[in-house]
Short mmCIF file of C-alpha atoms in Angstrom, two decimals:
data_model
loop_
_atom_site.label_atom_id
_atom_site.label_comp_id
_atom_site.label_asym_id
_atom_site.label_seq_id
_atom_site.Cartn_x
_atom_site.Cartn_y
_atom_site.Cartn_z
CA LEU A 6 41.69 86.28 103.24
CA LEU A 7 43.94 88.36 101.18
CA LYS A 8 44.84 88.20 97.47
CA LYS A 9 48.23 89.16 96.31
CA THR A 10 47.79 91.16 92.68
CA GLU A 11 50.69 90.55 89.96
CA LEU A 12 52.03 93.73 91.36
CA GLY A 13 52.62 92.51 94.61
CA ILE A 14 49.87 94.38 96.32
CA CYS A 15 47.63 92.36 98.95
CA VAL A 16 43.62 93.37 98.53
CA PRO A 17 41.10 92.40 101.00
CA LEU A 18 38.22 90.23 99.31
CA VAL A 19 34.96 91.70 99.98
CA SER A 20 32.08 92.37 102.59
CA SER A 21 28.25 92.75 102.03
CA ILE A 22 27.29 96.41 101.16
CA PRO A 23 23.48 97.64 100.43
CA LEU A 24 23.25 99.80 97.39
CA LEU A 25 21.01 102.58 97.03
CA GLN A 26 18.43 102.46 94.07
CA GLU A 27 19.34 104.33 91.33
CA ASN A 28 17.03 107.12 89.66
CA THR A 29 16.12 104.48 86.60
CA SER A 30 13.60 101.39 87.59
CA ARG A 31 16.51 98.90 88.28
CA ALA A 32 17.11 98.06 91.77
CA PHE A 33 20.61 97.56 93.01
CA LEU A 34 20.45 94.87 95.36
CA PRO A 35 22.99 93.65 98.37
CA SER A 36 26.05 91.69 96.73
CA THR A 37 29.65 90.83 97.53
CA MET A 38 32.37 92.92 95.41
CA ALA A 39 35.88 93.26 96.09
CA TYR A 40 37.78 96.77 97.20
CA SER A 41 40.91 97.67 95.31
CA ALA A 42 42.52 99.81 98.00
CA PRO A 43 45.54 97.97 99.93
CA ILE A 44 44.99 97.14 103.60
CA SER A 45 46.78 95.46 106.06
CA PRO A 46 46.36 91.74 106.75
CA SER A 47 46.38 92.49 110.54
CA LEU A 48 42.92 93.96 110.38
CA SER A 49 41.38 91.33 112.59
CA PHE A 50 38.06 92.37 111.10
CA PHE A 51 38.46 90.32 107.71
CA LYS A 52 38.36 87.11 110.17
CA ASN A 53 34.76 87.25 109.78
CA PRO A 54 33.91 84.01 107.68
CA GLN A 55 30.73 85.77 106.50
CA LEU A 56 32.83 88.56 104.60
CA THR A 57 35.30 85.95 102.62
CA ARG A 58 32.73 85.03 99.80
CA LEU A 59 33.69 85.91 96.66
CA SER A 60 31.86 87.43 93.39
CA PHE A 61 33.80 87.34 90.21
CA PRO A 62 34.36 88.82 87.61
CA PHE A 63 35.06 92.31 89.50
CA SER A 64 35.75 95.43 87.92
CA PRO A 65 35.60 99.23 89.04
CA LEU A 66 33.64 99.79 85.74
CA TYR A 67 31.00 96.85 86.88
CA SER A 68 27.80 98.66 88.28
CA ARG A 69 25.30 95.98 88.49
CA PRO A 70 26.26 93.39 90.95
CA ARG A 71 24.89 89.75 90.73
CA VAL A 72 21.83 89.42 92.25
CA GLN A 73 22.51 86.70 95.06
CA ASN A 74 18.90 85.97 96.02
CA PRO A 75 16.33 86.50 92.97
CA SER A 76 13.36 86.29 95.35
CA LEU A 77 14.24 90.31 96.39
CA LEU A 78 13.37 90.93 92.69
CA THR A 79 10.18 89.50 92.92
CA LYS A 80 10.11 91.62 96.55
CA ASN A 81 10.96 94.72 95.05
CA LYS A 82 8.02 94.12 92.14
CA THR A 83 5.68 93.74 94.66
CA TRP A 84 6.37 96.75 96.61
CA SER A 85 6.13 98.63 93.23
CA SER A 86 2.70 96.98 92.54
CA SER A 87 1.59 98.20 96.51
CA VAL A 88 2.78 101.98 95.85
CA VAL A 89 0.42 101.78 92.64
CA VAL A 90 -2.24 100.07 94.62
CA ALA A 91 -2.31 102.60 97.63
CA ALA A 92 -2.22 105.57 95.33
CA THR A 93 -4.94 104.59 93.67
CA ALA A 94 -7.07 103.91 96.63
CA ALA A 95 -5.87 107.24 97.93
CA GLU A 96 -7.21 108.78 95.08
CA LYS A 97 -10.63 106.97 95.14
CA GLN A 98 -10.48 107.99 99.11
CA LYS A 99 -10.13 111.59 98.30
CA LYS A 100 -13.16 111.31 95.82
CA ARG A 101 -15.57 110.32 98.43
CA TYR A 102 -16.35 113.79 99.82
CA PRO A 103 -19.22 115.03 97.53
CA GLY A 104 -19.10 118.72 96.47
CA GLU A 105 -15.23 118.98 97.46
CA SER A 106 -14.37 120.50 94.10
CA LYS A 107 -16.80 123.53 94.46
CA GLY A 108 -15.73 124.16 97.96
CA PHE A 109 -16.49 123.14 101.40
CA VAL A 110 -19.75 124.90 102.05
CA GLU A 111 -20.86 122.89 99.20
CA GLU A 112 -19.62 119.66 101.20
CA MET A 113 -21.65 120.90 104.04
CA ARG A 114 -24.82 121.57 101.81
CA PHE A 115 -24.70 117.86 100.89
CA VAL A 116 -24.66 116.51 104.38
CA ALA A 117 -27.36 118.77 105.63
CA MET A 118 -29.60 117.72 102.38
CA ARG A 119 -29.27 114.01 103.03
CA LEU A 120 -30.69 115.15 106.79
CA HIS A 121 -33.61 115.94 105.36
CA THR A 122 -36.73 113.96 104.98
CA LYS A 123 -37.65 113.07 101.18
CA GLU A 124 -40.90 115.40 101.67
CA GLN A 125 -38.51 118.11 102.67
CA ALA A 126 -36.15 117.92 100.06
CA LYS A 127 -35.34 115.52 96.65
CA GLU A 128 -31.83 114.80 98.43
CA GLY A 129 -33.46 113.95 101.64
CA GLU A 130 -32.59 110.44 103.07
CA LYS A 131 -34.07 110.51 106.52
CA GLU A 132 -37.70 108.86 107.02
CA THR A 133 -40.38 110.98 108.78
CA LYS A 134 -40.63 110.77 112.45
CA SER A 135 -41.19 114.00 114.63
CA PRO A 136 -44.33 116.12 114.07
CA GLU A 137 -42.18 119.10 112.68
CA GLU A 138 -40.30 116.90 110.22
CA ARG A 139 -43.84 116.66 108.08
CA PRO A 140 -44.90 119.05 105.52
CA VAL A 141 -45.67 122.43 107.01
CA ALA A 142 -49.14 122.17 105.57
CA LYS A 143 -49.86 119.47 107.90
CA TRP A 144 -48.83 121.62 110.80
CA GLU A 145 -51.09 122.90 113.27
CA PRO A 146 -49.13 126.05 115.00
CA THR A 147 -50.44 128.22 117.91
CA VAL A 148 -49.44 131.60 118.43
CA GLU A 149 -48.07 130.63 122.24
CA GLY A 150 -46.30 127.76 120.31
CA TYR A 151 -44.97 130.41 117.77
CA LEU A 152 -43.75 132.98 120.52
CA ARG A 153 -41.89 129.94 122.39
CA PHE A 154 -40.16 129.45 119.08
CA LEU A 155 -39.18 133.11 118.44
CA VAL A 156 -38.11 133.45 122.03
CA ASP A 157 -35.54 130.13 121.73
CA SER A 158 -34.44 131.38 118.19
CA LYS A 159 -33.48 135.07 119.63
CA LEU A 160 -31.55 133.40 122.43
CA VAL A 161 -29.55 131.44 119.97
CA TYR A 162 -29.06 134.13 117.65
CA ASP A 163 -27.95 136.29 120.30
CA THR A 164 -25.28 133.71 121.36
CA LEU A 165 -24.30 133.32 117.90
CA GLU A 166 -23.70 137.08 117.22
CA GLY A 167 -22.28 137.42 120.71
CA ILE A 168 -19.68 134.95 120.11
CA ILE A 169 -18.78 136.15 116.47
CA HIS A 170 -18.58 140.12 117.64
CA GLN A 171 -16.94 139.75 120.69
CA SER A 172 -14.15 136.95 119.96
CA THR A 173 -10.99 138.07 118.88
CA PHE A 174 -10.23 134.52 116.73
CA PRO A 175 -9.72 135.17 113.31
CA THR A 176 -11.89 132.74 112.01
CA TYR A 177 -14.53 134.14 114.02
CA ALA A 178 -13.71 137.77 112.80
CA GLU A 179 -14.56 136.85 109.07
CA PHE A 180 -18.62 136.88 109.84
CA LYS A 181 -18.69 140.16 111.67
CA ASN A 182 -21.47 141.97 110.08
CA THR A 183 -22.54 139.64 107.52
CA GLY A 184 -26.05 141.13 106.58
CA LEU A 185 -27.38 137.83 108.23
CA GLU A 186 -27.92 138.60 111.36
CA ARG A 187 -31.11 137.73 113.07
CA ALA A 188 -31.16 139.19 116.61
CA GLU A 189 -32.14 142.38 116.29
CA LYS A 190 -34.69 141.76 113.84
CA LEU A 191 -36.54 139.06 116.34
CA ASP A 192 -36.43 141.48 119.11
CA THR A 193 -38.44 144.12 116.89
CA ASP A 194 -40.97 140.86 116.27
CA LEU A 195 -41.18 140.33 119.82
CA LYS A 196 -42.05 143.74 120.76
CA TRP A 197 -44.70 143.57 118.05
CA PHE A 198 -46.43 140.72 119.53
CA LYS A 199 -46.24 142.41 123.19
CA GLU A 200 -48.09 145.58 121.50
CA GLN A 201 -50.69 143.07 120.44
CA GLY A 202 -51.53 141.71 123.77
CA TYR A 203 -49.40 138.61 123.91
CA GLU A 204 -47.00 137.77 126.95
CA ILE A 205 -43.51 137.06 125.76
CA PRO A 206 -42.53 133.96 127.44
CA GLU A 207 -38.94 133.03 128.86
CA PRO A 208 -36.59 130.82 126.71
CA THR A 209 -37.07 127.29 127.84
CA ASP A 210 -34.44 124.62 128.57
CA THR A 211 -34.59 123.69 124.82
CA GLY A 212 -33.37 127.11 123.70
CA LYS A 213 -30.93 127.35 127.31
CA LYS A 214 -29.42 124.10 126.40
CA TYR A 215 -28.40 124.78 122.94
CA SER A 216 -26.89 128.28 124.02
CA GLN A 217 -24.80 127.23 126.47
CA TYR A 218 -23.63 124.09 123.72
CA LEU A 219 -22.68 126.80 121.25
CA LYS A 220 -20.92 129.00 123.90
CA ASP A 221 -18.95 125.67 124.77
CA LEU A 222 -17.97 124.76 121.07
CA ALA A 223 -16.82 128.40 120.47
CA ASP A 224 -14.14 128.10 122.95
CA LYS A 225 -12.97 124.34 122.08
CA ASP A 226 -14.02 123.26 118.77
CA PRO A 227 -14.11 125.94 116.28
CA PRO A 228 -14.95 123.61 113.30
CA SER A 229 -18.10 122.36 114.91
CA PHE A 230 -18.91 125.91 115.94
CA ILE A 231 -18.80 127.01 112.27
CA CYS A 232 -20.94 123.78 111.16
CA HIS A 233 -23.96 124.92 113.42
CA PHE A 234 -23.16 129.04 112.29
CA TYR A 235 -23.67 127.44 108.64
CA ASN A 236 -26.54 125.74 109.22
CA ILE A 237 -28.47 127.93 111.65
CA TYR A 238 -28.14 131.22 108.93
CA PHE A 239 -28.52 129.14 105.92
CA ALA A 240 -31.26 126.87 106.53
CA HIS A 241 -33.20 129.99 107.86
CA SER A 242 -32.95 131.73 104.48
CA ALA A 243 -34.29 128.76 102.76
CA GLY A 244 -36.38 126.38 104.48
CA GLY A 245 -37.14 128.71 107.33
CA ARG A 246 -38.77 131.48 105.03
CA MET A 247 -41.21 128.93 103.85
CA ILE A 248 -41.83 128.23 107.47
CA GLY A 249 -42.67 131.68 108.20
CA ARG A 250 -44.94 132.11 105.34
CA LYS A 251 -47.25 129.05 106.04
CA VAL A 252 -47.30 129.85 109.97
CA ALA A 253 -48.03 133.83 108.86
CA GLU A 254 -50.99 132.30 106.56
CA ARG A 255 -52.53 130.34 109.66
CA ILE A 256 -52.14 132.47 112.80
CA LEU A 257 -50.78 135.73 111.82
CA ASP A 258 -53.20 136.79 108.77
CA ASN A 259 -50.42 136.77 106.42
CA ARG A 260 -47.91 139.31 108.35
CA GLU A 261 -44.60 139.09 107.46
CA LEU A 262 -42.18 139.26 110.17
CA GLU A 263 -38.79 141.33 110.41
CA PHE A 264 -37.34 137.68 111.04
CA TYR A 265 -37.71 137.22 107.49
CA LYS A 266 -36.52 140.03 105.76
CA TRP A 267 -32.98 141.05 105.01
CA ASP A 268 -31.32 144.58 104.22
CA GLY A 269 -30.14 144.28 100.91
CA ASP A 270 -30.16 141.36 98.55
CA LEU A 271 -30.23 137.94 100.30
CA SER A 272 -28.48 136.17 97.51
CA GLY A 273 -25.25 138.00 97.51
CA LEU A 274 -25.64 138.17 101.10
CA LEU A 275 -25.11 134.36 101.29
CA GLN A 276 -22.53 134.45 98.40
CA ASN A 277 -20.22 136.46 100.57
CA VAL A 278 -20.57 134.15 103.24
CA ARG A 279 -20.22 131.52 101.17
CA GLU A 280 -16.95 132.57 100.22
CA LYS A 281 -15.75 133.57 103.61
CA LEU A 282 -16.88 129.98 105.09
CA ASN A 283 -14.66 128.61 102.12
CA LYS A 284 -11.93 130.59 102.72
CA VAL A 285 -11.81 129.60 106.46
CA ALA A 286 -11.83 125.82 105.53
CA GLU A 287 -8.82 126.14 103.15
CA GLU A 288 -6.82 126.31 106.79
CA TRP A 289 -8.23 123.26 107.92
CA THR A 290 -6.99 119.55 107.45
CA ARG A 291 -9.33 116.93 106.18
CA GLU A 292 -9.84 115.69 109.45
CA GLU A 293 -11.15 118.99 110.53
CA LYS A 294 -13.43 119.21 107.91
CA ASN A 295 -14.76 115.63 108.57
CA HIS A 296 -15.19 116.63 112.45
CA CYS A 297 -17.23 119.97 111.18
CA LEU A 298 -19.60 117.75 109.03
CA GLU A 299 -19.71 114.92 111.26
CA GLU A 300 -21.28 118.02 113.77
CA THR A 301 -24.42 118.43 111.04
CA GLU A 302 -26.49 115.99 113.05
CA LYS A 303 -26.30 117.57 116.24
CA SER A 304 -26.98 120.89 114.48
CA PHE A 305 -30.34 119.48 113.04
CA LYS A 306 -31.14 117.95 116.47
CA TYR A 307 -31.06 121.08 118.44
CA SER A 308 -32.82 123.38 115.66
CA GLY A 309 -35.40 120.63 115.12
CA GLU A 310 -36.02 120.94 118.88
CA ILE A 311 -36.67 124.35 118.74
CA LEU A 312 -38.86 124.37 115.61
CA ARG A 313 -41.14 121.75 117.31
CA LEU A 314 -42.10 124.50 119.61
CA ILE A 315 -44.11 125.93 117.09
CA LEU A 316 -46.40 122.98 117.32
CA SER A 317 -46.91 122.94 121.56
#
């Protein structure tokens, strides 16, 4: 197991040593080579027959050992190809989120628009099923139903704005006093209806259920809560205003309620909130963002049930 050199020095014959890959693309794979340091022949570990195979020629300057198993090179190439494929797949995966390059609000807007019907929005993909999903021109609203809608809407806005103003959670603190708040405006409108002789109803189970759901989300699921926050305020500033005008034409002699008025420039207020939402979402993981987007359908479900009260 030892070889005597011309100088009379005994050297051990080699063991298998795994070599690391250099910075270059050449893969240094396991091989056998000889050490040139003298070691006592009494070491029993050299009695292992697996360590006695020779690999010649050997020189301390020889830095590229022979490949004893050429198939490893093929495996290494396969591994490299897999890395490239995986990187390409990851890139494609990243491109699956429409609007991502413009900020997370654009992602939320895209998902929300897809949940509209084709009659409600050009990006809509949903088929018309519920009465409130039909064009507003075909609605037959009543004052009593509209009051139920306004009362439940106030309960929802009271809940949203109460959570925002009372919370010390940094995410929610960003949305205090945005100018989009509606609870106070709704209170003014309901007082006007009462002055006209209408009886103001109590909130329905629909409104109560949504209010409680928002409270539960605020405590345990901020991304989902933010999804509802976005959809409620932004939907009201767009489609909500159109609905308000159409209903006013039919049952209120074109009176514009305070619910549909904002102090200051609405587009500027929306842009400010849009920037705050994007800022908050920058701290989220991709999984948290996706979780927020998935909540959009529930937001539409609850809001749709309240909107349907107008036709009751």
